[in-house]
Coordinates of C-alpha atoms and ligand atoms in Angstrom, one line a residue:
M27 CA -6.8 -21.4 34.4
G28 CA -6.7 -23.6 37.5
E29 CA -4.0 -26.2 38.1
S30 CA -6.2 -29.2 37.3
R31 CA -7.1 -27.6 34.0
L32 CA -3.5 -26.9 33.2
S33 CA -2.5 -30.5 33.9
A34 CA -5.5 -31.8 31.9
M35 CA -4.3 -29.6 29.1
L36 CA -0.8 -31.0 29.3
T37 CA -2.1 -34.5 29.2
F38 CA -4.2 -33.6 26.3
L39 CA -1.2 -32.3 24.5
R40 CA 1.0 -35.2 25.4
R41 CA -1.5 -37.5 23.7
R42 CA -1.5 -35.3 20.6
P43 CA 2.0 -34.3 19.9
W44 CA 1.0 -33.3 16.4
L45 CA -0.8 -30.3 17.8
V46 CA 2.4 -29.0 19.2
V47 CA 4.1 -29.6 15.9
V48 CA 1.3 -27.8 14.1
A49 CA 1.5 -24.9 16.4
A50 CA 5.3 -24.6 16.1
G51 CA 5.0 -25.0 12.4
L52 CA 2.5 -22.2 12.2
A53 CA 4.6 -19.9 14.4
V54 CA 7.6 -20.5 12.1
L55 CA 5.4 -19.9 9.1
S56 CA 4.2 -16.5 10.4
I57 CA 7.7 -15.4 11.2
V58 CA 8.9 -16.4 7.7
T59 CA 6.0 -14.6 6.1
M60 CA 6.6 -11.5 8.1
T61 CA 10.3 -11.5 7.3
A62 CA 9.5 -11.9 3.7
L63 CA 7.1 -9.0 3.8
R64 CA 9.8 -6.7 5.3
Q65 CA 12.0 -7.4 2.3
R66 CA 12.9 -5.0 -0.4
T67 CA 10.2 -5.0 -3.1
E68 CA 11.2 -4.4 -6.7
T69 CA 8.8 -3.4 -9.5
F70 CA 10.4 -4.6 -12.7
T71 CA 10.1 -3.4 -16.2
E72 CA 10.1 -6.0 -19.0
T73 CA 13.8 -5.6 -19.7
E74 CA 14.7 -5.7 -16.0
F75 CA 12.6 -8.8 -15.5
M76 CA 14.1 -10.7 -18.5
N77 CA 17.6 -9.8 -17.4
A78 CA 17.0 -10.9 -13.8
L79 CA 15.5 -14.1 -15.2
A80 CA 18.4 -14.8 -17.5
D81 CA 21.0 -13.9 -14.8
G82 CA 19.4 -16.4 -12.4
V83 CA 18.7 -13.6 -9.9
V84 CA 15.1 -14.7 -9.7
E85 CA 14.5 -17.6 -7.4
D86 CA 10.8 -18.4 -7.8
V87 CA 8.2 -17.4 -10.3
N88 CA 4.5 -17.2 -9.9
I89 CA 2.3 -16.0 -12.8
S90 CA -1.3 -14.9 -12.8
P91 CA -2.5 -14.6 -16.4
N92 CA -5.8 -13.0 -15.3
T93 CA -4.1 -9.9 -13.9
R94 CA -1.0 -10.4 -16.1
T95 CA 1.3 -10.2 -13.1
V96 CA 4.5 -12.1 -12.4
W97 CA 5.8 -12.1 -8.9
G98 CA 8.1 -14.0 -6.6
T99 CA 11.3 -13.8 -4.7
G100 CA 14.9 -13.3 -5.8
H101 CA 18.4 -12.8 -4.5
D102 CA 21.0 -10.4 -5.8
D103 CA 24.2 -8.7 -4.6
E104 CA 22.2 -6.6 -2.2
G105 CA 20.4 -9.6 -0.7
A106 CA 16.9 -11.0 -0.9
F107 CA 14.0 -9.2 -2.4
T108 CA 10.5 -9.8 -3.6
Y109 CA 9.5 -8.6 -7.1
R110 CA 6.5 -7.9 -9.2
Y111 CA 6.3 -7.4 -12.9
R112 CA 3.1 -6.5 -14.9
Y113 CA 3.3 -7.5 -18.5
L114 CA 1.3 -6.6 -21.6
E115 CA -0.9 -9.2 -23.2
A116 CA 1.3 -9.2 -26.3
A117 CA 4.3 -10.1 -24.2
E118 CA 2.8 -13.2 -22.7
E119 CA 4.1 -15.6 -25.3
T120 CA 7.6 -14.4 -25.1
L121 CA 7.4 -14.4 -21.4
L122 CA 6.2 -18.0 -21.2
S123 CA 8.9 -19.2 -23.5
Q124 CA 11.5 -17.5 -21.5
L125 CA 10.1 -19.0 -18.3
R126 CA 10.2 -22.4 -19.8
I127 CA 13.8 -22.0 -20.4
H128 CA 15.0 -20.3 -17.2
A129 CA 12.3 -21.1 -14.7
P130 CA 10.5 -24.2 -15.9
D131 CA 8.8 -24.8 -12.6
F132 CA 6.9 -21.6 -12.5
R133 CA 3.5 -21.7 -10.9
V134 CA 0.3 -20.4 -12.3
Q135 CA -1.5 -18.7 -9.5
P136 CA -4.6 -16.7 -8.8
P137 CA -3.7 -13.0 -8.5
Q138 CA -1.8 -12.0 -5.4
S139 CA -2.9 -8.7 -4.2
S140 CA -1.5 -6.8 -1.2
A141 CA -4.6 -8.0 0.6
A142 CA -3.4 -11.5 -0.1
D143 CA 0.0 -10.5 1.4
I144 CA -1.7 -9.5 4.5
A145 CA -3.8 -12.6 4.5
A146 CA -0.6 -14.6 4.2
T147 CA 0.4 -13.2 7.5
L148 CA -2.9 -13.3 9.2
V149 CA -4.0 -16.8 8.1
P150 CA -1.3 -18.6 10.1
L151 CA -2.0 -16.4 13.1
A152 CA -5.7 -17.1 12.8
L153 CA -4.9 -20.8 12.6
L154 CA -2.7 -20.5 15.6
A155 CA -5.5 -19.0 17.5
F156 CA -7.8 -21.7 16.2
V157 CA -5.5 -24.4 17.5
A158 CA -5.3 -22.7 20.9
W159 CA -9.1 -22.4 20.9
F160 CA -9.4 -26.1 19.9
V161 CA -7.2 -27.3 22.7
V162 CA -8.8 -25.1 25.3
T163 CA -12.4 -26.0 24.3
R164 CA -11.8 -29.7 24.1
V165 CA -10.1 -29.7 27.5
R166 CA -12.9 -27.7 29.0
S167 CA -15.6 -29.9 27.7
G168 CA -13.6 -32.8 29.0
G169 CA -13.8 -34.4 25.6
V170 CA -10.9 -36.3 24.3
A171 CA -12.2 -37.4 20.9
V172 CA -10.3 -35.6 18.1
S173 CA -12.8 -35.3 15.3
A174 CA -12.0 -37.7 12.6
R175 CA -11.2 -36.1 9.3
A176 CA -14.5 -35.5 7.7
T177 CA -14.7 -37.6 4.6
K178 CA -17.5 -37.9 2.2
P179 CA -18.5 -41.5 1.5
A180 CA -17.1 -42.8 -1.6
D181 CA -19.6 -43.4 -4.3
V182 CA -19.9 -45.9 -7.1
P183 CA -19.0 -43.8 -10.2
D184 CA -21.8 -43.2 -12.7
Y185 CA -20.3 -44.2 -16.0
G186 CA -18.3 -47.1 -17.3
F187 CA -16.1 -48.0 -20.2
E188 CA -18.6 -46.7 -22.8
R189 CA -17.5 -43.2 -22.2
L190 CA -13.9 -43.8 -23.0
G191 CA -12.5 -43.7 -26.5
G192 CA -9.3 -45.2 -27.9
L193 CA -8.5 -47.2 -24.8
D194 CA -9.6 -50.6 -26.1
E195 CA -6.4 -52.4 -25.2
A196 CA -6.2 -50.9 -21.8
I197 CA -9.9 -51.7 -21.2
V198 CA -9.3 -55.4 -22.0
E199 CA -6.6 -55.5 -19.3
V200 CA -8.6 -53.6 -16.8
S201 CA -11.6 -56.0 -17.3
E202 CA -9.8 -58.5 -15.2
V203 CA -10.0 -56.1 -12.3
V204 CA -13.7 -55.7 -13.0
D205 CA -14.3 -59.5 -13.0
F206 CA -12.5 -59.9 -9.7
L207 CA -14.4 -57.1 -8.0
S208 CA -17.7 -58.2 -9.3
D209 CA -17.2 -61.7 -8.0
P210 CA -14.2 -62.1 -5.6
E211 CA -15.4 -65.4 -4.3
R212 CA -15.1 -66.9 -7.8
F213 CA -11.4 -66.1 -7.8
E214 CA -11.0 -67.6 -4.4
R215 CA -12.9 -70.8 -5.2
L216 CA -10.7 -71.3 -8.3
G217 CA -7.6 -70.4 -6.4
A218 CA -6.8 -67.8 -9.1
K219 CA -4.5 -65.0 -8.2
P220 CA -6.5 -61.8 -8.4
P221 CA -5.0 -58.6 -9.8
R222 CA -4.4 -56.4 -6.8
G223 CA -2.3 -53.6 -8.1
V224 CA -2.6 -52.0 -11.4
L225 CA -0.3 -49.2 -12.5
L226 CA -1.5 -46.9 -15.3
E227 CA 1.2 -45.0 -17.0
G228 CA 0.9 -42.3 -19.5
P229 CA 0.9 -38.6 -20.2
P230 CA -1.6 -36.3 -18.5
G231 CA -5.1 -36.1 -19.7
T232 CA -5.1 -39.5 -21.5
G233 CA -7.9 -40.9 -19.3
K234 CA -6.0 -42.8 -16.5
T235 CA -8.3 -41.4 -13.8
A236 CA -11.3 -41.9 -16.0
L237 CA -10.4 -45.5 -16.7
A238 CA -10.0 -46.4 -13.0
R239 CA -13.3 -44.7 -12.3
A240 CA -15.0 -46.6 -15.1
A241 CA -13.6 -49.9 -13.8
A242 CA -15.2 -49.2 -10.4
A243 CA -18.5 -48.3 -12.2
E244 CA -18.4 -51.5 -14.3
A245 CA -17.9 -53.6 -11.1
E246 CA -20.4 -51.4 -9.3
V247 CA -18.1 -50.8 -6.4
P248 CA -17.1 -47.6 -4.6
F249 CA -14.2 -45.6 -5.9
F250 CA -11.8 -44.1 -3.4
A251 CA -9.6 -41.5 -5.1
V252 CA -6.6 -39.6 -3.7
S253 CA -3.7 -37.9 -5.1
A254 CA -0.4 -39.0 -3.6
S255 CA 0.6 -35.4 -3.4
E256 CA -1.9 -35.1 -0.5
F257 CA 0.1 -37.6 1.4
V258 CA 3.2 -35.6 1.2
E259 CA 2.8 -33.3 4.2
M260 CA 5.2 -31.3 6.2
F261 CA 4.0 -32.8 9.5
V262 CA 5.5 -36.0 10.7
G263 CA 3.2 -38.9 10.5
V264 CA 0.3 -37.2 8.8
G265 CA 1.0 -38.9 5.4
A266 CA 1.2 -42.3 6.9
K267 CA -1.9 -41.7 8.8
R268 CA -3.8 -40.7 5.7
V269 CA -2.7 -43.8 4.0
R270 CA -3.9 -45.9 6.9
D271 CA -7.3 -44.1 7.0
L272 CA -7.8 -44.5 3.3
F273 CA -7.3 -48.2 3.3
E274 CA -9.4 -48.6 6.4
R275 CA -12.3 -46.8 4.8
A276 CA -11.9 -48.9 1.7
A277 CA -11.7 -52.1 3.6
K278 CA -15.0 -51.3 5.3
A279 CA -16.7 -50.5 2.0
G280 CA -16.1 -54.1 0.9
P281 CA -15.1 -54.6 -2.7
A282 CA -13.7 -51.3 -3.8
V283 CA -11.2 -49.5 -6.0
I284 CA -8.6 -47.3 -4.4
F285 CA -7.1 -44.9 -6.9
I286 CA -3.9 -43.2 -6.1
D287 CA -3.1 -40.4 -8.6
E288 CA 0.5 -39.1 -9.1
I289 CA 1.9 -42.0 -7.2
D290 CA 5.4 -40.8 -8.0
A291 CA 4.9 -38.0 -5.4
V292 CA 5.5 -40.6 -2.7
G293 CA 6.8 -43.5 -4.7
R294 CA 10.0 -42.2 -5.9
R295 CA 13.0 -44.4 -5.6
R296 CA 14.6 -44.0 -2.2
G297 CA 17.4 -41.6 -2.1
A298 CA 16.5 -40.3 -5.6
A299 CA 14.8 -37.1 -4.4
A300 CA 16.2 -34.2 -2.5
A301 CA 17.2 -34.9 1.1
N302 CA 14.5 -32.6 2.3
G303 CA 11.4 -34.2 3.6
N304 CA 12.7 -37.6 2.4
E305 CA 12.2 -39.3 5.7
E306 CA 8.6 -38.4 5.9
R307 CA 8.0 -39.4 2.4
E308 CA 9.6 -42.7 3.1
N309 CA 7.4 -43.3 6.1
T310 CA 4.4 -42.7 3.9
L311 CA 5.7 -45.0 1.2
N312 CA 6.4 -47.7 3.8
Q313 CA 2.9 -47.3 5.2
L314 CA 1.5 -47.7 1.6
L315 CA 3.5 -50.9 1.1
T316 CA 2.4 -52.3 4.4
E317 CA -1.2 -51.6 3.6
I318 CA -1.0 -53.1 0.2
D319 CA 0.6 -56.2 1.6
G320 CA -1.9 -56.2 4.5
F321 CA -4.9 -56.6 2.2
H322 CA -3.1 -59.1 0.1
S323 CA -2.7 -61.3 3.1
N324 CA -6.2 -60.9 4.5
R325 CA -7.6 -61.1 1.0
A326 CA -9.8 -58.0 1.2
P327 CA -11.4 -57.6 -2.2
I328 CA -9.8 -54.3 -2.9
V329 CA -7.8 -53.3 -6.0
V330 CA -5.3 -50.5 -5.9
M331 CA -5.0 -48.6 -9.2
A332 CA -2.3 -46.0 -9.4
A333 CA -1.4 -43.5 -12.1
T334 CA 1.8 -41.8 -13.0
N335 CA 3.5 -40.4 -16.0
R336 CA 6.9 -41.3 -14.6
S337 CA 7.1 -45.0 -13.9
D338 CA 10.8 -44.9 -14.4
V339 CA 11.4 -43.0 -11.2
L340 CA 9.3 -45.4 -9.0
D341 CA 10.6 -47.3 -6.2
A342 CA 11.3 -51.0 -7.1
A343 CA 9.5 -52.3 -4.0
L344 CA 6.4 -50.3 -4.9
L345 CA 6.6 -51.4 -8.6
R346 CA 6.6 -55.0 -7.5
R347 CA 3.2 -54.5 -5.7
F348 CA 1.7 -53.5 -9.0
T349 CA 1.4 -56.7 -11.0
R350 CA -0.1 -55.1 -14.0
H351 CA 1.4 -52.2 -15.8
I352 CA -0.8 -50.6 -18.4
H353 CA 0.6 -48.0 -20.7
I354 CA -1.8 -45.4 -22.0
G355 CA -0.6 -43.3 -24.8
L356 CA -2.0 -40.4 -26.7
P357 CA -4.9 -41.4 -28.8
D358 CA -4.5 -42.2 -32.5
R359 CA -6.8 -40.9 -35.2
A360 CA -9.5 -43.5 -34.7
G361 CA -9.3 -43.0 -31.0
R362 CA -9.6 -39.2 -31.3
E363 CA -12.6 -39.6 -33.5
R364 CA -14.3 -41.8 -30.9
I365 CA -13.4 -39.4 -28.1
L366 CA -14.7 -36.4 -30.0
N367 CA -18.0 -38.2 -30.7
I368 CA -18.3 -39.1 -27.0
H369 CA -17.9 -35.6 -25.9
L370 CA -20.0 -34.1 -28.7
E371 CA -22.9 -36.3 -27.5
A372 CA -22.9 -34.4 -24.3
V373 CA -23.5 -31.0 -26.0
A374 CA -26.1 -29.9 -28.4
A375 CA -24.2 -30.6 -31.6
A376 CA -25.3 -30.0 -35.2
D377 CA -25.7 -33.0 -37.4
D378 CA -23.2 -32.0 -40.0
I379 CA -20.1 -31.9 -37.9
D380 CA -17.0 -33.2 -39.7
V381 CA -15.7 -35.3 -36.8
S382 CA -13.4 -37.3 -39.1
S383 CA -11.4 -34.3 -40.4
L384 CA -11.3 -32.8 -36.9
A385 CA -9.8 -36.1 -35.6
A386 CA -7.2 -36.0 -38.4
R387 CA -6.1 -32.6 -37.5
T388 CA -5.9 -33.0 -33.7
V389 CA -2.6 -34.9 -33.7
G390 CA -1.0 -34.8 -30.3
F391 CA -4.2 -34.0 -28.5
S392 CA -5.0 -36.0 -25.4
G393 CA -8.5 -37.1 -24.4
S394 CA -8.8 -34.1 -22.1
D395 CA -7.6 -31.7 -24.8
L396 CA -10.3 -33.1 -27.1
E397 CA -12.9 -32.7 -24.3
R398 CA -11.7 -29.1 -23.8
L399 CA -12.0 -28.5 -27.6
V400 CA -15.7 -29.6 -27.5
N401 CA -16.4 -27.5 -24.4
E402 CA -14.8 -24.4 -25.8
A403 CA -16.8 -24.9 -29.0
A404 CA -20.0 -25.1 -26.8
V405 CA -18.9 -21.9 -25.1
F406 CA -18.5 -20.1 -28.4
A407 CA -21.9 -21.3 -29.5
A408 CA -23.5 -20.1 -26.2
R409 CA -21.8 -16.7 -26.6
T410 CA -23.1 -16.3 -30.1
S411 CA -26.5 -17.5 -29.0
D412 CA -26.5 -20.3 -31.5
S413 CA -28.7 -23.2 -30.8
H414 CA -26.2 -25.8 -31.8
V415 CA -22.5 -26.4 -31.8
T416 CA -21.3 -26.3 -35.4
N417 CA -18.2 -26.8 -37.4
V418 CA -17.6 -23.0 -37.1
H419 CA -17.5 -23.2 -33.3
L420 CA -15.3 -26.2 -33.3
E421 CA -12.9 -24.5 -35.8
A422 CA -12.7 -21.4 -33.5
A423 CA -12.0 -23.6 -30.5
F424 CA -9.4 -25.6 -32.4
D425 CA -7.5 -22.5 -33.4
R426 CA -7.7 -21.3 -29.9
I427 CA -6.3 -24.5 -28.4
V428 CA -3.7 -25.1 -31.0
L429 CA -2.5 -21.5 -31.0
G430 CA -3.0 -21.4 -27.3
L431 CA 0.3 -21.4 -25.5
E432 CA 0.6 -24.7 -23.7
R433 CA 0.3 -27.2 -26.4
R434 CA 2.1 -25.6 -29.2
S435 CA 5.2 -27.7 -28.8
A436 CA 3.2 -30.9 -28.4
V437 CA 1.4 -30.6 -31.7
P438 CA 3.8 -31.7 -34.4
T439 CA 4.0 -29.8 -37.7
D440 CA 3.2 -31.6 -41.0
K441 CA 7.0 -31.7 -41.7
D442 CA 7.6 -33.3 -38.3
R443 CA 5.0 -35.9 -39.0
L444 CA 6.4 -36.7 -42.4
I445 CA 9.9 -37.2 -41.0
V446 CA 8.6 -39.4 -38.2
A447 CA 6.5 -41.4 -40.7
Y448 CA 9.6 -42.1 -42.9
H449 CA 11.7 -42.9 -39.9
E450 CA 9.3 -45.4 -38.4
A451 CA 8.4 -46.8 -41.9
G452 CA 12.1 -47.4 -42.4
H453 CA 12.4 -49.6 -39.2
T454 CA 9.3 -51.5 -40.2
V455 CA 10.2 -52.1 -43.8
C456 CA 13.7 -53.2 -42.8
A457 CA 12.4 -55.6 -40.2
F458 CA 9.5 -56.9 -42.4
V459 CA 11.6 -57.9 -45.4
Q460 CA 14.3 -59.7 -43.5
P461 CA 13.3 -63.2 -42.6
D462 CA 15.6 -63.3 -39.6
A463 CA 14.5 -60.1 -38.0
D464 CA 11.9 -59.8 -35.2
R465 CA 8.5 -59.2 -36.6
P466 CA 7.2 -55.6 -36.4
H467 CA 3.8 -55.9 -34.7
K468 CA 2.8 -52.3 -34.4
V469 CA 4.0 -49.1 -35.9
S470 CA 2.8 -45.7 -34.8
V471 CA 3.5 -42.0 -35.4
V472 CA 1.4 -40.9 -32.4
P473 CA 3.8 -38.8 -30.4
R474 CA 5.0 -40.5 -27.2
G475 CA 7.1 -38.8 -24.7
Q476 CA 10.2 -37.5 -26.4
A477 CA 9.8 -39.9 -29.3
G478 CA 7.9 -38.8 -32.3
G479 CA 6.8 -42.4 -33.0
V480 CA 7.5 -46.0 -32.2
T481 CA 7.8 -49.4 -33.8
H482 CA 7.2 -52.4 -31.7
F483 CA 8.7 -55.8 -32.4
T484 CA 7.6 -59.3 -31.5
P485 CA 10.8 -61.3 -30.8
S486 CA 11.0 -64.1 -33.3
E487 CA 10.6 -67.7 -32.2
G488 CA 13.4 -69.4 -30.4
S489 CA 15.2 -68.0 -27.4
F490 CA 18.7 -67.9 -28.9
M491 CA 20.2 -64.7 -30.2
T492 CA 21.7 -66.1 -33.5
R493 CA 24.2 -64.2 -35.6
R494 CA 21.8 -63.7 -38.4
R495 CA 19.1 -62.5 -36.0
A496 CA 21.5 -60.0 -34.4
L497 CA 22.6 -58.7 -37.8
A498 CA 19.0 -58.4 -39.0
S499 CA 18.1 -56.5 -35.8
L500 CA 21.0 -54.1 -36.3
R501 CA 19.7 -53.4 -39.8
A502 CA 16.2 -52.8 -38.6
M503 CA 17.5 -50.4 -36.0
M504 CA 19.3 -48.5 -38.7
G505 CA 16.2 -48.5 -40.9
G506 CA 14.9 -45.3 -39.3
R507 CA 18.0 -43.3 -40.3
A508 CA 18.2 -44.9 -43.7
A509 CA 14.7 -43.9 -44.5
E510 CA 15.2 -40.3 -43.2
E511 CA 18.0 -40.0 -45.7
I512 CA 15.6 -40.8 -48.6
L513 CA 13.4 -37.9 -47.5
L514 CA 16.0 -35.4 -46.3
G515 CA 19.2 -36.2 -48.1
D516 CA 22.0 -35.2 -45.8
D517 CA 19.9 -32.9 -43.6
I518 CA 19.1 -35.9 -41.3
T519 CA 17.6 -35.4 -37.8
S520 CA 18.7 -36.4 -34.3
G521 CA 15.8 -38.9 -34.2
A522 CA 18.0 -41.9 -34.6
A523 CA 20.0 -41.2 -31.4
H524 CA 18.1 -43.8 -29.4
D525 CA 18.4 -46.3 -32.2
F526 CA 22.1 -45.9 -32.3
A527 CA 22.3 -46.4 -28.6
S528 CA 20.4 -49.7 -28.8
A529 CA 22.3 -50.8 -31.8
G530 CA 25.6 -49.9 -30.2
Q531 CA 24.7 -51.9 -27.2
L532 CA 23.7 -54.9 -29.3
A533 CA 26.8 -54.7 -31.5
R534 CA 29.0 -54.4 -28.4
E535 CA 27.4 -57.5 -26.9
M536 CA 28.0 -59.3 -30.2
V537 CA 31.7 -58.5 -30.1
T538 CA 32.4 -58.8 -26.4
N539 CA 30.0 -61.5 -25.2
Y540 CA 28.8 -63.6 -28.1
G541 CA 32.0 -63.9 -30.1
M542 CA 30.1 -62.8 -33.2
G543 CA 32.5 -60.0 -34.1
S544 CA 35.8 -60.3 -35.9
L545 CA 37.9 -60.6 -32.6
G546 CA 37.0 -64.2 -31.9
P547 CA 35.6 -65.5 -28.6
M548 CA 35.8 -63.3 -25.5
F549 CA 33.5 -62.4 -22.7
I550 CA 33.5 -59.0 -21.1
P551 CA 30.2 -58.8 -19.2
D552 CA 30.5 -55.2 -18.2
P553 CA 31.5 -52.5 -20.7
S554 CA 33.1 -50.4 -18.0
Q555 CA 35.4 -53.3 -17.0
P556 CA 39.0 -52.2 -17.7
V557 CA 40.7 -54.0 -20.6
A558 CA 44.1 -53.5 -22.3
P559 CA 44.1 -50.3 -24.4
E560 CA 44.7 -52.3 -27.6
T561 CA 41.7 -54.6 -26.9
A562 CA 39.5 -51.6 -26.1
R563 CA 40.5 -50.0 -29.4
A564 CA 39.9 -53.2 -31.3
I565 CA 36.5 -53.6 -29.7
E566 CA 35.5 -50.0 -30.6
E567 CA 36.6 -50.5 -34.2
D568 CA 34.7 -53.8 -34.5
V569 CA 31.5 -52.3 -33.1
A570 CA 31.8 -49.3 -35.4
R571 CA 32.3 -51.6 -38.4
L572 CA 29.2 -53.6 -37.5
L573 CA 27.1 -50.4 -37.1
S574 CA 28.2 -48.9 -40.4
E575 CA 27.7 -52.1 -42.3
A576 CA 24.2 -52.4 -40.8
L577 CA 23.4 -48.8 -41.9
E578 CA 24.8 -49.5 -45.4
D579 CA 22.6 -52.6 -45.6
A580 CA 19.6 -50.7 -44.3
R581 CA 20.1 -48.1 -47.0
R582 CA 20.2 -50.8 -49.6
I583 CA 17.0 -52.4 -48.2
V584 CA 14.9 -49.2 -48.1
N585 CA 16.0 -48.2 -51.6
E586 CA 15.1 -51.7 -52.9
H587 CA 11.7 -51.5 -51.3
R588 CA 11.1 -47.8 -52.0
D589 CA 7.5 -48.3 -53.2
A590 CA 6.6 -50.3 -50.1
L591 CA 8.2 -47.7 -47.9
E592 CA 6.2 -44.9 -49.5
R593 CA 3.0 -46.9 -49.2
L594 CA 3.6 -47.4 -45.5
V595 CA 4.4 -43.7 -45.0
A596 CA 1.1 -42.8 -46.7
A597 CA -0.8 -45.2 -44.5
L598 CA 0.9 -43.9 -41.4
L599 CA 0.1 -40.3 -42.1
E600 CA -3.5 -41.3 -42.7
E601 CA -4.1 -43.9 -40.0
E602 CA -1.3 -43.1 -37.5
T603 CA -1.2 -46.6 -36.0
L604 CA -0.9 -49.9 -37.9
D605 CA -1.1 -53.3 -36.3
E606 CA 0.7 -56.4 -37.6
E607 CA -2.1 -57.3 -40.0
R608 CA -2.4 -53.9 -41.5
I609 CA 1.4 -53.7 -41.9
A610 CA 1.3 -56.9 -43.9
E611 CA -1.6 -55.6 -45.9
V612 CA 0.2 -52.4 -46.8
L613 CA 3.6 -53.9 -47.4
G614 CA 2.1 -57.0 -49.1
A615 CA 4.4 -58.4 -51.7
A616 CA 7.4 -56.6 -50.4
A617 CA 8.7 -59.5 -48.4
Ligands
ADP834 P1 -5.4 -38.5 -16.6 O1 -5.9 -39.1 -15.3 O2 -4.8 -39.5 -17.5 O3 -4.6 -37.3 -16.5 P2 -8.2 -37.9 -16.9 O4 -8.8 -39.3 -16.7 O5 -8.2 -37.1 -15.7 O6 -6.7 -38.1 -17.4 O7 -8.9 -37.2 -18.1 C1 -9.5 -35.9 -17.9 C2 -10.8 -35.9 -18.7 O8 -10.5 -36.0 -20.1 C3 -11.7 -37.1 -18.4 O9 -12.6 -36.9 -17.3 C4 -12.5 -37.3 -19.7 O10 -13.6 -36.5 -19.7 C5 -11.5 -36.8 -20.7 N1 -10.8 -37.9 -21.3 C6 -9.5 -38.2 -21.2 N2 -9.2 -39.3 -21.9 C7 -10.3 -39.7 -22.5 C8 -10.7 -40.8 -23.4 N3 -9.8 -41.7 -23.8 N4 -12.0 -40.9 -23.8 C9 -12.9 -40.0 -23.4 N5 -12.6 -39.0 -22.6 C10 -11.4 -38.8 -22.1
MG835 MG1 -5.8 -37.8 -13.7
ZN836 ZN1 14.1 -45.0 -34.5

C-alpha cells in the first residue's frame, strides 16, 4: 500500500468515524464471544436448573421450544458459566411458569447449536473483514459515496378501515387524520390546526399498527413504518441518523403517514431508564422531537402516528407533540364477533359457523389472537383435507390457543368475570341512583391492563366540587366493594384497592383542603407536609370516618337496588360493554 493510498485511506476514515467505531465494536464483540466460549459449560438436569433458577445463579435465559432447549449464562461461587438444559415436553408448562416468576425477561430463540456458537465467533470476524474490504475497495476506486441505506419505497397500504373490527371510536378519531392528509390545503385555507401527532395506546395485538396503516390507505398516502427499537443502536449517532433519514424520505413522498411502533423504546422519560446507553437514546429522542417540530413549522403534510402500550413512561416533551391520544382496548363481544367475521372472510369458511358463540367465549382475546384462531382453524382444516373451515376446526383451534401457554392468565375464568361484573355494576348502580353523583357513561368488563373491568364517569355539570357531590363520589367508589360483598360475603377480593386509593385521596382533600370534614377549615396542599402529630391523627381519623361511612352507604344502596344490580350484572356478562343509554335502559326505574 503506497503512501498516497494510505493517506487517502486515513482521510476516508476521518470522514467516516463510524467505521472506526464499528470496527472497534466488532473487535470487542469477538473477544467477548470468544471469552464466553472458553467458559465452563454446565449441562443441567431439571432439578439442577430449577434450583439454579430459584437461587438466582442463572443470569440470562433463552428458550427454544422447537428443540426444547434452555440455555444462557450464569454466575456462581466458582465464577461465570454457560449452561444448557434440555427439557421434556411435559415439563414445558412448569418451566414457563417458573421462568415467569424468576426470569420474566427470558427470550424465545431459534435453537442454538454448537454450529451457532461458532458462527457467533465467526460472524463478527467476517464483518470485520467486510469493513476492511469495504474501506479498501472504496479508497481504491477513489469513490467517496457511502451507499445510502437501501430502503424500499413506502407504499400506499392496500386496505382501509373496513378490515378493522371493534375500533369504531378510534376510527372516528383517526378520520380527522385522513381528512387532513386527503386535502391538506383545505386545512390551511381554513387556518385549522391539523392533527400532526397521534398516539395510539393499548395492549399488543389490538390493531394499533393496522389502524395506522388503514388511515394511510384511506387517505391514499404512503405509509412509512419503523419500530423505535430499530433506532436504539449501540453506535453513536446511528439512531439519530435513522430518524433524520426517515423524516426526509417521508417529506419527499408528500402527504404521508409515519408510524413509529414501540415508541417507548426511545421515548422513555429522561433518566427513567438504566444509565447504560441513555445518552444515545436521548440523542435519538431529541432528533425525533426536532424532526416533528421541523415539519410542524414548515407545514409538511405529514402525520406521525406512534404506538405504545406504556404511555405512562413516555417523556413529557414527546407526549406534548402528540396532540391526540387514542386508547385502544381489547375488543368486547360485539367487536370480537366483527373481527372473527372479517378474518373468516379471508378463509374458505363453512356457512354454519357459530360466530356469535365463539365471540362470547373468546373473552380476553385481542384482534390478533382472533386472527390466529381463524388461521389455526384453517390449518387444521387443511391438515384434515377438509374443503371448508368448520365449527370443529375452530373448536380445536380455540382449545389450542386457550390451553396454549401464553394467554392462560389473560383469559378470565367465569368466576372472575362474575366478580368483575358485580364489582363494576356496584359502581354503576351507586352512581346512577344518586342525583349528585357523576353520571356513569360507560361500564365494561373487558379486561384492561391489571384491572378486570372499568366504569367511566362523566363529571356532572358545574365546575365546583360540592360537598354532596364529593360524598356521592365516595359512595360510588365504594360501590364496587359493596357489590362484591353481596356475591362473595366476607371472601372479598383485592379488586377494590384502586378504588380505596382514589377515595382516600378525595376524602383527604375534603378534610384538608375543602373544609368538608369535621375538623373545620384548613388547607394542607401536600399530604407529605409535616403537621403536628395531633393534627395528623385527627386527619387520619376523619378520613377513615368518611370512607367507612361511604362504604356503609354504598352497602345500603346496592341492597336497596338489588334487582337493578342483578339486571346490570346479567347484561354485563352478556354484552360486556354498556354505554350510557344502555345503562339507563337496564337500570330503568331504579333511579
Ligand atoms: P398492534 O399493533 O396493536 O400490536 P396489530 O395491528 O399489529 O396490533 O395487529 C396484528 C394483526 O391482528 C393485524 O394485522 C390484524 O390482522 C389483526 N387485528 C388486530 N386487531 C384487529 C381488529 N380490531 N380488527 C381486525 N383485525 C385485527
Ligand atoms: Mg403492532
Ligand atoms: Zn372498582
